[in-house]
Coordinates of C-alpha atoms in Angstrom, one line a residue:
M1 CA 93.5 101.1 96.6
N2 CA 96.0 103.1 95.7
D3 CA 95.5 102.6 91.6
F4 CA 91.7 102.6 91.7
S5 CA 91.5 105.3 93.3
Y6 CA 94.1 107.7 91.0
L7 CA 92.6 106.1 88.1
H8 CA 88.9 106.2 89.0
T9 CA 89.0 109.3 91.1
N10 CA 91.7 111.3 90.4
C11 CA 92.9 111.2 93.9
L12 CA 96.7 110.2 94.3
E13 CA 97.3 107.9 98.0
L14 CA 100.5 107.2 98.5
S15 CA 101.7 104.8 101.1
I16 CA 105.5 105.1 101.7
Y17 CA 107.7 102.0 103.4
L18 CA 111.0 102.7 105.3
G19 CA 111.6 99.2 105.7
C20 CA 110.5 95.7 106.8
D21 CA 109.6 96.4 110.3
K22 CA 106.0 97.2 110.1
F23 CA 105.6 98.3 113.8
P24 CA 109.5 99.6 115.2
H25 CA 109.3 100.6 118.7
E26 CA 108.6 103.6 120.3
S27 CA 112.0 104.1 121.1
E28 CA 113.5 103.9 117.1
L29 CA 110.8 106.4 115.8
Q30 CA 112.4 109.7 116.2
Q31 CA 115.2 108.7 115.0
E32 CA 113.2 107.3 111.6
W33 CA 112.1 110.7 111.5
E34 CA 115.1 112.4 111.7
N35 CA 116.4 109.8 108.5
N36 CA 113.8 110.4 106.5
K37 CA 112.7 114.2 107.3
E38 CA 114.1 116.6 104.5
S39 CA 113.2 113.7 102.0
L40 CA 109.6 113.5 103.0
L41 CA 109.4 117.8 102.9
T42 CA 111.4 117.4 99.4
F43 CA 108.7 115.1 98.5
M44 CA 105.8 117.1 99.8
E45 CA 107.3 120.2 97.6
Q46 CA 107.0 118.6 94.2
I47 CA 102.7 119.0 94.9
H48 CA 103.2 122.7 93.2
R49 CA 104.9 121.2 89.8
G50 CA 102.6 120.6 87.0
I51 CA 99.4 121.9 85.7
K52 CA 96.5 123.3 87.8
G53 CA 93.8 125.7 87.6
V54 CA 89.9 126.2 86.5
V55 CA 88.4 125.3 83.2
T56 CA 85.8 128.0 83.0
D57 CA 83.6 128.8 80.0
Q58 CA 83.9 132.3 78.1
Q59 CA 81.4 133.7 81.2
G60 CA 84.2 132.3 83.6
E61 CA 81.7 129.9 85.1
P62 CA 83.7 126.8 85.7
I63 CA 83.2 123.7 83.4
A64 CA 81.4 120.6 85.5
N65 CA 83.2 117.1 84.3
A66 CA 85.5 119.0 81.2
T67 CA 87.5 116.4 79.9
I68 CA 91.6 117.7 80.1
V69 CA 93.9 115.7 77.7
V70 CA 97.6 116.2 77.5
G71 CA 99.1 115.1 74.2
G72 CA 101.8 112.0 74.7
I73 CA 99.9 111.5 78.1
N74 CA 97.5 108.0 77.9
H75 CA 95.5 109.2 81.1
N76 CA 92.7 111.9 80.8
V77 CA 91.6 113.9 83.7
K78 CA 87.8 115.0 84.3
T79 CA 87.3 118.3 86.2
G80 CA 85.1 118.0 89.0
R81 CA 81.4 119.9 90.0

């Protein structure tokens, strides 16, 4: 689902696996949080990187379904409605 969402809706979904145990015991959860908290917060801070904004026409009105092309990147993005 992650690849489909990213390629066809421009919605990036992530699944993060920290180990082989899909259902760790409740007693292990606090330690898992402590072990990974800083890494997760640093990762989340990265959303502020990159280019963001609104595509508008000459009157300042948003343009729906505008295609944004960046040279050297083979993945165009369309604006929302």
